PDB file of C-alpha atoms and ligand atoms in Angstrom:
ATOM      1  CA  MET A  19       0.000   0.000   0.000  1.00 54.00           C
ATOM      2  CA  PRO A  20       2.144   2.887  -1.245  1.00 59.00           C
ATOM      3  CA  ASN A  21       1.953   6.389   0.166  1.00 86.00           C
ATOM      4  CA  VAL A  22       0.014   5.401   3.263  1.00 97.00           C
ATOM      5  CA  ARG A  23       1.020   7.287   6.372  1.00 98.00           C
ATOM      6  CA  VAL A  24       0.517   6.087   9.938  1.00 98.00           C
ATOM      7  CA  ALA A  25      -0.299   8.443  12.800  1.00 99.00           C
ATOM      8  CA  PRO A  26      -0.079   6.640  16.171  1.00 99.00           C
ATOM      9  CA  SER A  27      -2.636   7.950  18.677  1.00 98.00           C
ATOM     10  CA  ILE A  28      -0.897   8.610  21.979  1.00 98.00           C
ATOM     11  CA  LEU A  29      -4.152   7.781  23.749  1.00 98.00           C
ATOM     12  CA  SER A  30      -2.877   4.196  23.916  1.00 98.00           C
ATOM     13  CA  ALA A  31       0.663   5.138  24.996  1.00 98.00           C
ATOM     14  CA  ASP A  32       2.099   4.854  28.508  1.00 98.00           C
ATOM     15  CA  PHE A  33       1.447   8.381  29.792  1.00 98.00           C
ATOM     16  CA  ALA A  34       4.015   7.987  32.570  1.00 98.00           C
ATOM     17  CA  ARG A  35       6.655   7.815  29.824  1.00 98.00           C
ATOM     18  CA  LEU A  36       4.911   9.878  27.170  1.00 98.00           C
ATOM     19  CA  GLY A  37       7.914  11.704  25.713  1.00 98.00           C
ATOM     20  CA  GLN A  38       9.862   8.460  25.345  1.00 98.00           C
ATOM     21  CA  GLU A  39       6.861   6.672  23.828  1.00 98.00           C
ATOM     22  CA  ILE A  40       6.573   9.415  21.195  1.00 98.00           C
ATOM     23  CA  ALA A  41      10.291   9.204  20.428  1.00 98.00           C
ATOM     24  CA  ASP A  42       9.997   5.416  20.159  1.00 98.00           C
ATOM     25  CA  VAL A  43       7.071   5.367  17.692  1.00 98.00           C
ATOM     26  CA  ALA A  44       8.716   8.095  15.629  1.00 98.00           C
ATOM     27  CA  ALA A  45      11.894   6.014  15.444  1.00 98.00           C
ATOM     28  CA  ALA A  46       9.754   2.988  14.556  1.00 98.00           C
ATOM     29  CA  GLY A  47       8.390   4.670  11.423  1.00 98.00           C
ATOM     30  CA  ALA A  48       5.435   6.833  12.482  1.00 98.00           C
ATOM     31  CA  ASP A  49       4.704   9.635  10.042  1.00 98.00           C
ATOM     32  CA  PHE A  50       2.691  11.869  12.399  1.00 98.00           C
ATOM     33  CA  ILE A  51       1.964  11.865  16.127  1.00 99.00           C
ATOM     34  CA  HIS A  52      -1.825  11.930  16.641  1.00 99.00           C
ATOM     35  CA  VAL A  53      -2.875  13.754  19.810  1.00 98.00           C
ATOM     36  CA  ASP A  54      -6.477  13.264  20.960  1.00 98.00           C
ATOM     37  CA  VAL A  55      -7.668  16.272  22.937  1.00 98.00           C
ATOM     38  CA  MET A  56     -10.920  15.639  24.842  1.00 98.00           C
ATOM     39  CA  ASP A  57     -12.826  17.972  27.150  1.00 98.00           C
ATOM     40  CA  GLY A  58     -15.382  15.762  28.921  1.00 98.00           C
ATOM     41  CA  HIS A  59     -18.111  17.845  27.270  1.00 97.00           C
ATOM     42  CA  PHE A  60     -17.916  17.408  23.504  1.00 98.00           C
ATOM     43  CA  VAL A  61     -16.897  13.793  24.147  1.00 98.00           C
ATOM     44  CA  PRO A  62     -17.292  11.727  27.329  1.00 97.00           C
ATOM     45  CA  ASN A  63     -13.610  11.614  28.254  1.00 98.00           C
ATOM     46  CA  LEU A  64     -10.822  13.945  29.381  1.00 98.00           C
ATOM     47  CA  THR A  65      -7.270  13.846  28.075  1.00 98.00           C
ATOM     48  CA  VAL A  66      -4.530  16.412  27.590  1.00 98.00           C
ATOM     49  CA  GLY A  67      -4.219  20.051  26.634  1.00 98.00           C
ATOM     50  CA  PRO A  68      -1.538  22.390  25.312  1.00 98.00           C
ATOM     51  CA  VAL A  69       0.625  22.132  28.434  1.00 98.00           C
ATOM     52  CA  VAL A  70       1.260  18.442  27.826  1.00 98.00           C
ATOM     53  CA  LEU A  71       1.617  18.952  24.081  1.00 98.00           C
ATOM     54  CA  LYS A  72       4.309  21.567  24.680  1.00 98.00           C
ATOM     55  CA  ALA A  73       6.115  19.320  27.152  1.00 98.00           C
ATOM     56  CA  VAL A  74       6.420  16.409  24.711  1.00 98.00           C
ATOM     57  CA  ARG A  75       6.857  18.368  21.482  1.00 98.00           C
ATOM     58  CA  ALA A  76      10.656  18.134  21.585  1.00 98.00           C
ATOM     59  CA  ALA A  77      10.547  14.317  21.648  1.00 98.00           C
ATOM     60  CA  THR A  78      10.496  14.186  17.830  1.00 98.00           C
ATOM     61  CA  ARG A  79      10.642  16.351  14.731  1.00 98.00           C
ATOM     62  CA  ILE A  80       7.764  14.608  12.892  1.00 98.00           C
ATOM     63  CA  PRO A  81       4.488  16.571  12.643  1.00 98.00           C
ATOM     64  CA  PHE A  82       1.962  16.639  15.483  1.00 99.00           C
ATOM     65  CA  ASP A  83      -1.543  15.982  14.193  1.00 98.00           C
ATOM     66  CA  VAL A  84      -3.839  17.330  16.908  1.00 99.00           C
ATOM     67  CA  HIS A  85      -7.455  16.136  16.937  1.00 99.00           C
ATOM     68  CA  LEU A  86      -9.561  18.563  18.952  1.00 99.00           C
ATOM     69  CA  MET A  87     -12.680  17.018  20.475  1.00 98.00           C
ATOM     70  CA  ILE A  88     -13.537  20.127  22.446  1.00 98.00           C
ATOM     71  CA  ALA A  89     -16.239  22.790  22.374  1.00 98.00           C
ATOM     72  CA  PRO A  90     -15.767  25.667  22.080  1.00 98.00           C
ATOM     73  CA  VAL A  91     -12.590  25.367  20.062  1.00 98.00           C
ATOM     74  CA  ASP A  92     -11.753  28.891  18.888  1.00 98.00           C
ATOM     75  CA  PRO A  93     -10.399  30.186  22.235  1.00 98.00           C
ATOM     76  CA  TYR A  94      -7.721  27.464  22.283  1.00 98.00           C
ATOM     77  CA  ILE A  95      -6.398  27.558  18.706  1.00 98.00           C
ATOM     78  CA  ASP A  96      -3.492  29.944  19.295  1.00 98.00           C
ATOM     79  CA  GLU A  97      -2.400  28.059  22.405  1.00 98.00           C
ATOM     80  CA  PHE A  98      -2.278  24.702  20.615  1.00 98.00           C
ATOM     81  CA  VAL A  99      -0.330  26.136  17.703  1.00 98.00           C
ATOM     82  CA  ALA A 100       2.113  27.836  20.090  1.00 98.00           C
ATOM     83  CA  ALA A 101       2.519  24.510  21.896  1.00 98.00           C
ATOM     84  CA  GLY A 102       3.648  22.851  18.662  1.00 98.00           C
ATOM     85  CA  ALA A 103       0.602  21.564  16.776  1.00 98.00           C
ATOM     86  CA  ASP A 104       1.322  21.269  13.048  1.00 99.00           C
ATOM     87  CA  ILE A 105      -2.188  20.204  12.043  1.00 99.00           C
ATOM     88  CA  LEU A 106      -5.317  21.151  14.022  1.00 98.00           C
ATOM     89  CA  THR A 107      -8.463  19.185  13.209  1.00 99.00           C
ATOM     90  CA  VAL A 108     -11.903  20.233  14.443  1.00 98.00           C
ATOM     91  CA  HIS A 109     -15.430  18.813  14.346  1.00 98.00           C
ATOM     92  CA  PRO A 110     -18.179  20.860  12.618  1.00 98.00           C
ATOM     93  CA  GLU A 111     -20.380  20.358  15.695  1.00 98.00           C
ATOM     94  CA  ALA A 112     -17.818  22.043  17.962  1.00 97.00           C
ATOM     95  CA  GLY A 113     -18.967  25.528  17.046  1.00 96.00           C
ATOM     96  CA  PRO A 114     -21.397  27.512  14.930  1.00 96.00           C
ATOM     97  CA  HIS A 115     -18.867  28.776  12.348  1.00 98.00           C
ATOM     98  CA  LEU A 116     -16.657  26.007  10.999  1.00 98.00           C
ATOM     99  CA  HIS A 117     -15.383  28.107   8.095  1.00 98.00           C
ATOM    100  CA  ARG A 118     -14.285  30.863  10.461  1.00 98.00           C
ATOM    101  CA  THR A 119     -12.605  28.365  12.789  1.00 98.00           C
ATOM    102  CA  LEU A 120     -10.613  26.957   9.867  1.00 98.00           C
ATOM    103  CA  GLN A 121      -9.472  30.461   8.866  1.00 98.00           C
ATOM    104  CA  ARG A 122      -8.338  31.071  12.439  1.00 98.00           C
ATOM    105  CA  ILE A 123      -6.269  27.893  12.458  1.00 98.00           C
ATOM    106  CA  LYS A 124      -4.569  28.886   9.212  1.00 98.00           C
ATOM    107  CA  ALA A 125      -3.999  32.432  10.453  1.00 98.00           C
ATOM    108  CA  ALA A 126      -2.344  30.975  13.562  1.00 98.00           C
ATOM    109  CA  GLY A 127       0.127  29.190  11.295  1.00 98.00           C
ATOM    110  CA  ALA A 128      -1.039  25.557  11.323  1.00 99.00           C
ATOM    111  CA  LYS A 129      -2.601  23.272   8.764  1.00 99.00           C
ATOM    112  CA  CYS A 130      -6.310  22.631   9.333  1.00 99.00           C
ATOM    113  CA  GLY A 131      -8.591  19.629   9.164  1.00 99.00           C
ATOM    114  CA  VAL A 132     -12.263  18.798   9.531  1.00 99.00           C
ATOM    115  CA  ALA A 133     -13.357  15.643  11.407  1.00 99.00           C
ATOM    116  CA  LEU A 134     -16.607  13.784  10.737  1.00 98.00           C
ATOM    117  CA  ASN A 135     -18.314  11.650  13.366  1.00 98.00           C
ATOM    118  CA  PRO A 136     -19.884   8.388  12.156  1.00 98.00           C
ATOM    119  CA  ALA A 137     -23.320  10.043  11.901  1.00 98.00           C
ATOM    120  CA  THR A 138     -22.028  13.251  10.304  1.00 98.00           C
ATOM    121  CA  PRO A 139     -22.474  13.218   6.520  1.00 98.00           C
ATOM    122  CA  ALA A 140     -19.620  13.704   4.056  1.00 98.00           C
ATOM    123  CA  ALA A 141     -21.385  16.869   2.906  1.00 97.00           C
ATOM    124  CA  ALA A 142     -20.261  18.630   6.095  1.00 96.00           C
ATOM    125  CA  ALA A 143     -16.695  18.429   4.778  1.00 98.00           C
ATOM    126  CA  LEU A 144     -17.515  19.131   1.129  1.00 97.00           C
ATOM    127  CA  GLU A 145     -18.546  22.703   1.881  1.00 96.00           C
ATOM    128  CA  VAL A 146     -15.044  23.426   3.231  1.00 98.00           C
ATOM    129  CA  LEU A 147     -12.987  21.158   0.994  1.00 98.00           C
ATOM    130  CA  GLY A 148     -11.329  24.169  -0.574  1.00 98.00           C
ATOM    131  CA  GLU A 149     -10.154  25.350   2.842  1.00 98.00           C
ATOM    132  CA  VAL A 150      -8.724  22.254   4.501  1.00 98.00           C
ATOM    133  CA  ASP A 151      -5.489  20.286   4.380  1.00 98.00           C
ATOM    134  CA  LEU A 152      -7.055  17.158   5.867  1.00 99.00           C
ATOM    135  CA  VAL A 153     -10.412  15.413   6.216  1.00 99.00           C
ATOM    136  CA  LEU A 154     -10.695  12.983   9.138  1.00 99.00           C
ATOM    137  CA  VAL A 155     -13.315  10.245   9.012  1.00 99.00           C
ATOM    138  CA  MET A 156     -14.098   8.858  12.466  1.00 98.00           C
ATOM    139  CA  SER A 157     -14.695   5.122  12.196  1.00 98.00           C
ATOM    140  CA  VAL A 158     -15.714   4.932  15.877  1.00 98.00           C
ATOM    141  CA  ASN A 159     -17.646   7.356  18.023  1.00 98.00           C
ATOM    142  CA  PRO A 160     -14.985   9.680  19.457  1.00 98.00           C
ATOM    143  CA  GLY A 161     -13.993   9.443  23.089  1.00 98.00           C
ATOM    144  CA  PHE A 162     -12.065   6.244  23.625  1.00 97.00           C
ATOM    145  CA  GLY A 163      -9.387   4.053  22.111  1.00 97.00           C
ATOM    146  CA  GLY A 164      -9.832   0.360  21.509  1.00 97.00           C
ATOM    147  CA  GLN A 165     -13.337   0.451  19.985  1.00 98.00           C
ATOM    148  CA  THR A 166     -14.615  -1.616  17.064  1.00 98.00           C
ATOM    149  CA  PHE A 167     -14.364  -0.240  13.526  1.00 98.00           C
ATOM    150  CA  ILE A 168     -17.732   0.871  12.095  1.00 98.00           C
ATOM    151  CA  ALA A 169     -17.779  -0.572   8.567  1.00 98.00           C
ATOM    152  CA  SER A 170     -20.496   1.795   7.297  1.00 98.00           C
ATOM    153  CA  GLN A 171     -17.846   4.519   7.224  1.00 98.00           C
ATOM    154  CA  LEU A 172     -16.121   2.898   4.236  1.00 98.00           C
ATOM    155  CA  ALA A 173     -18.710   4.355   1.857  1.00 98.00           C
ATOM    156  CA  LYS A 174     -18.085   7.812   3.305  1.00 98.00           C
ATOM    157  CA  ILE A 175     -14.334   7.393   2.787  1.00 98.00           C
ATOM    158  CA  GLU A 176     -14.979   6.404  -0.844  1.00 98.00           C
ATOM    159  CA  ALA A 177     -17.230   9.419  -1.411  1.00 98.00           C
ATOM    160  CA  LEU A 178     -14.674  11.775   0.095  1.00 98.00           C
ATOM    161  CA  ARG A 179     -11.863  10.239  -1.983  1.00 98.00           C
ATOM    162  CA  ARG A 180     -13.859  10.955  -5.128  1.00 98.00           C
ATOM    163  CA  ALA A 181     -14.558  14.532  -4.016  1.00 98.00           C
ATOM    164  CA  ILE A 182     -10.928  15.198  -3.107  1.00 98.00           C
ATOM    165  CA  ASP A 183      -9.677  13.825  -6.418  1.00 98.00           C
ATOM    166  CA  ALA A 184     -12.251  15.910  -8.284  1.00 98.00           C
ATOM    167  CA  SER A 185     -11.151  19.009  -6.396  1.00 97.00           C
ATOM    168  CA  GLY A 186      -7.570  18.649  -7.579  1.00 97.00           C
ATOM    169  CA  ARG A 187      -6.379  19.798  -4.154  1.00 97.00           C
ATOM    170  CA  ALA A 188      -3.811  17.953  -2.033  1.00 97.00           C
ATOM    171  CA  VAL A 189      -6.130  17.108   0.857  1.00 98.00           C
ATOM    172  CA  MET A 190      -5.136  14.240   3.167  1.00 98.00           C
ATOM    173  CA  LEU A 191      -7.881  11.699   3.919  1.00 98.00           C
ATOM    174  CA  GLU A 192      -7.369  10.319   7.411  1.00 99.00           C
ATOM    175  CA  VAL A 193      -9.298   7.562   9.173  1.00 98.00           C
ATOM    176  CA  ASP A 194      -9.425   7.234  12.964  1.00 98.00           C
ATOM    177  CA  GLY A 195     -10.822   4.461  15.133  1.00 98.00           C
ATOM    178  CA  GLY A 196     -10.539   0.687  15.126  1.00 98.00           C
ATOM    179  CA  VAL A 197      -7.821   0.690  12.477  1.00 98.00           C
ATOM    180  CA  ASN A 198      -5.779  -2.508  12.722  1.00 98.00           C
ATOM    181  CA  PRO A 199      -4.115  -4.913  10.276  1.00 98.00           C
ATOM    182  CA  ASP A 200      -7.540  -6.389   9.395  1.00 98.00           C
ATOM    183  CA  THR A 201      -9.380  -3.128   8.754  1.00 98.00           C
ATOM    184  CA  ALA A 202      -6.466  -1.074   7.341  1.00 98.00           C
ATOM    185  CA  PRO A 203      -6.530  -2.681   3.859  1.00 98.00           C
ATOM    186  CA  LYS A 204     -10.267  -1.898   3.531  1.00 98.00           C
ATOM    187  CA  VAL A 205      -9.716   1.687   4.657  1.00 98.00           C
ATOM    188  CA  VAL A 206      -6.867   2.179   2.204  1.00 98.00           C
ATOM    189  CA  LYS A 207      -8.820   0.528  -0.623  1.00 98.00           C
ATOM    190  CA  ALA A 208     -11.650   2.974   0.071  1.00 98.00           C
ATOM    191  CA  GLY A 209      -9.205   5.834  -0.444  1.00 98.00           C
ATOM    192  CA  ALA A 210      -7.640   6.838   2.881  1.00 98.00           C
ATOM    193  CA  ASP A 211      -3.996   7.875   2.909  1.00 98.00           C
ATOM    194  CA  VAL A 212      -3.426   8.543   6.622  1.00 98.00           C
ATOM    195  CA  LEU A 213      -4.239   5.860   9.205  1.00 98.00           C
ATOM    196  CA  VAL A 214      -4.635   6.787  12.867  1.00 99.00           C
ATOM    197  CA  ALA A 215      -4.087   3.856  15.198  1.00 98.00           C
ATOM    198  CA  GLY A 216      -3.737   3.715  18.948  1.00 98.00           C
ATOM    199  CA  SER A 217      -4.124   0.200  20.272  1.00 98.00           C
ATOM    200  CA  ALA A 218      -2.803  -1.413  17.074  1.00 98.00           C
ATOM    201  CA  VAL A 219       0.490   0.511  17.376  1.00 98.00           C
ATOM    202  CA  PHE A 220       1.065   0.679  21.141  1.00 98.00           C
ATOM    203  CA  ARG A 221       0.859  -3.013  21.894  1.00 98.00           C
ATOM    204  CA  GLY A 222       3.592  -5.537  22.467  1.00 97.00           C
ATOM    205  CA  GLY A 223       6.141  -3.083  23.846  1.00 96.00           C
ATOM    206  CA  LYS A 224       8.708  -0.884  22.131  1.00 97.00           C
ATOM    207  CA  SER A 225      10.201  -3.656  19.997  1.00 98.00           C
ATOM    208  CA  ALA A 226       6.777  -4.275  18.423  1.00 98.00           C
ATOM    209  CA  TYR A 227       6.128  -0.673  17.338  1.00 98.00           C
ATOM    210  CA  GLY A 228       8.074  -1.007  14.070  1.00 98.00           C
ATOM    211  CA  PRO A 229       6.342  -4.245  13.004  1.00 98.00           C
ATOM    212  CA  ASN A 230       2.976  -2.862  14.169  1.00 98.00           C
ATOM    213  CA  ILE A 231       3.358   0.223  11.960  1.00 98.00           C
ATOM    214  CA  ALA A 232       4.621  -1.866   9.046  1.00 98.00           C
ATOM    215  CA  ALA A 233       1.616  -4.190   9.379  1.00 98.00           C
ATOM    216  CA  LEU A 234      -0.745  -1.227   9.020  1.00 98.00           C
ATOM    217  CA  LYS A 235       1.097  -0.144   5.892  1.00 96.00           C
ATOM    218  CA  GLY A 236       0.610  -3.633   4.479  1.00 89.00           C
ATOM    219  CA  GLY A 237       4.204  -4.647   5.116  1.00 68.00           C
ATOM    220  CA  LYS A 238       3.414  -7.950   6.807  1.00 46.00           C
TER     221      LYS A 238
HETATM  222  C1  DX5 B  18     -11.041   8.286  19.565  1.00 75.61           C
HETATM  223  C2  DX5 B  18      -9.732   8.856  19.077  1.00 75.61           C
HETATM  224  C3  DX5 B  18      -8.859   7.867  18.377  1.00 75.61           C
HETATM  225  C4  DX5 B  18      -8.523   6.649  19.166  1.00 75.61           C
HETATM  226  C5  DX5 B  18      -8.033   5.562  18.268  1.00 75.61           C
HETATM  227  O1  DX5 B  18     -11.819   9.329  20.020  1.00 75.61           O
HETATM  228  O2  DX5 B  18      -9.956   9.939  18.206  1.00 75.61           O
HETATM  229  O3  DX5 B  18      -7.682   8.511  17.898  1.00 75.61           O
HETATM  230  O4  DX5 B  18      -7.570   6.909  20.147  1.00 75.61           O
HETATM  231  O5  DX5 B  18      -7.802   4.425  19.031  1.00 75.61           O
HETATM  232  P1  DX5 B  18      -7.840   2.966  18.403  1.00 75.61           P
HETATM  233  O6  DX5 B  18      -6.856   2.948  17.266  1.00 75.61           O
HETATM  234  O7  DX5 B  18      -7.418   2.098  19.542  1.00 75.61           O
HETATM  235  O8  DX5 B  18      -9.236   2.729  17.944  1.00 75.61           O
HETATM  236 ZN1   ZN B  19      -8.218  10.947  17.080  1.00 75.61          ZN
END
């Protein structure tokens, strides 16, 4: 599967050794570090904010792909970019003015993405396809790692692949949730080019991270 990138979600990392875990997956072949930011309001879980992002940013030079599951989102954009976010991805439901939020992310100096929950139609991203660097299709309901892949999202990935190709723009198509060596080939066949994976990367200890990432890329 050529040109597929893997973004390990640190949600499944050992948070007591977070900086080292990030360095280890980067050395093992990760393309991005995926940071899941949750506020206990937009999603039923709490994780980390810009303070932690800033603390671990020096662990690697690869891009930090920051998935914001928070509402409101606009007041925190500058802080996340200052902390080292390279890509900031937001959900349309997080605020009343998605287009404005995307402009604010770009003005702050980061790339921007739009994330679609399983019940959010592809159309929510199509209206801003000309503005974004990335579209994220959630293949689980956001909030927790280790959930089961929702196969109905494959049709949405296919529809978005067609729309991105038709647009002629270089928009990444990322899939997040339940991605493992069984589901990854289906996701890539449907048109995704960035795979987020938490539990499928951070299992088996440090020596397994390289093979785990390679397995998602179709290596073994
Ligand atoms: C869920 C997060 C995902 C999650 C993926 O809300 O956005 O990034 O951590 O975990 P796995 O790969 O274990 O499904
Ligand atoms: Zn995520």
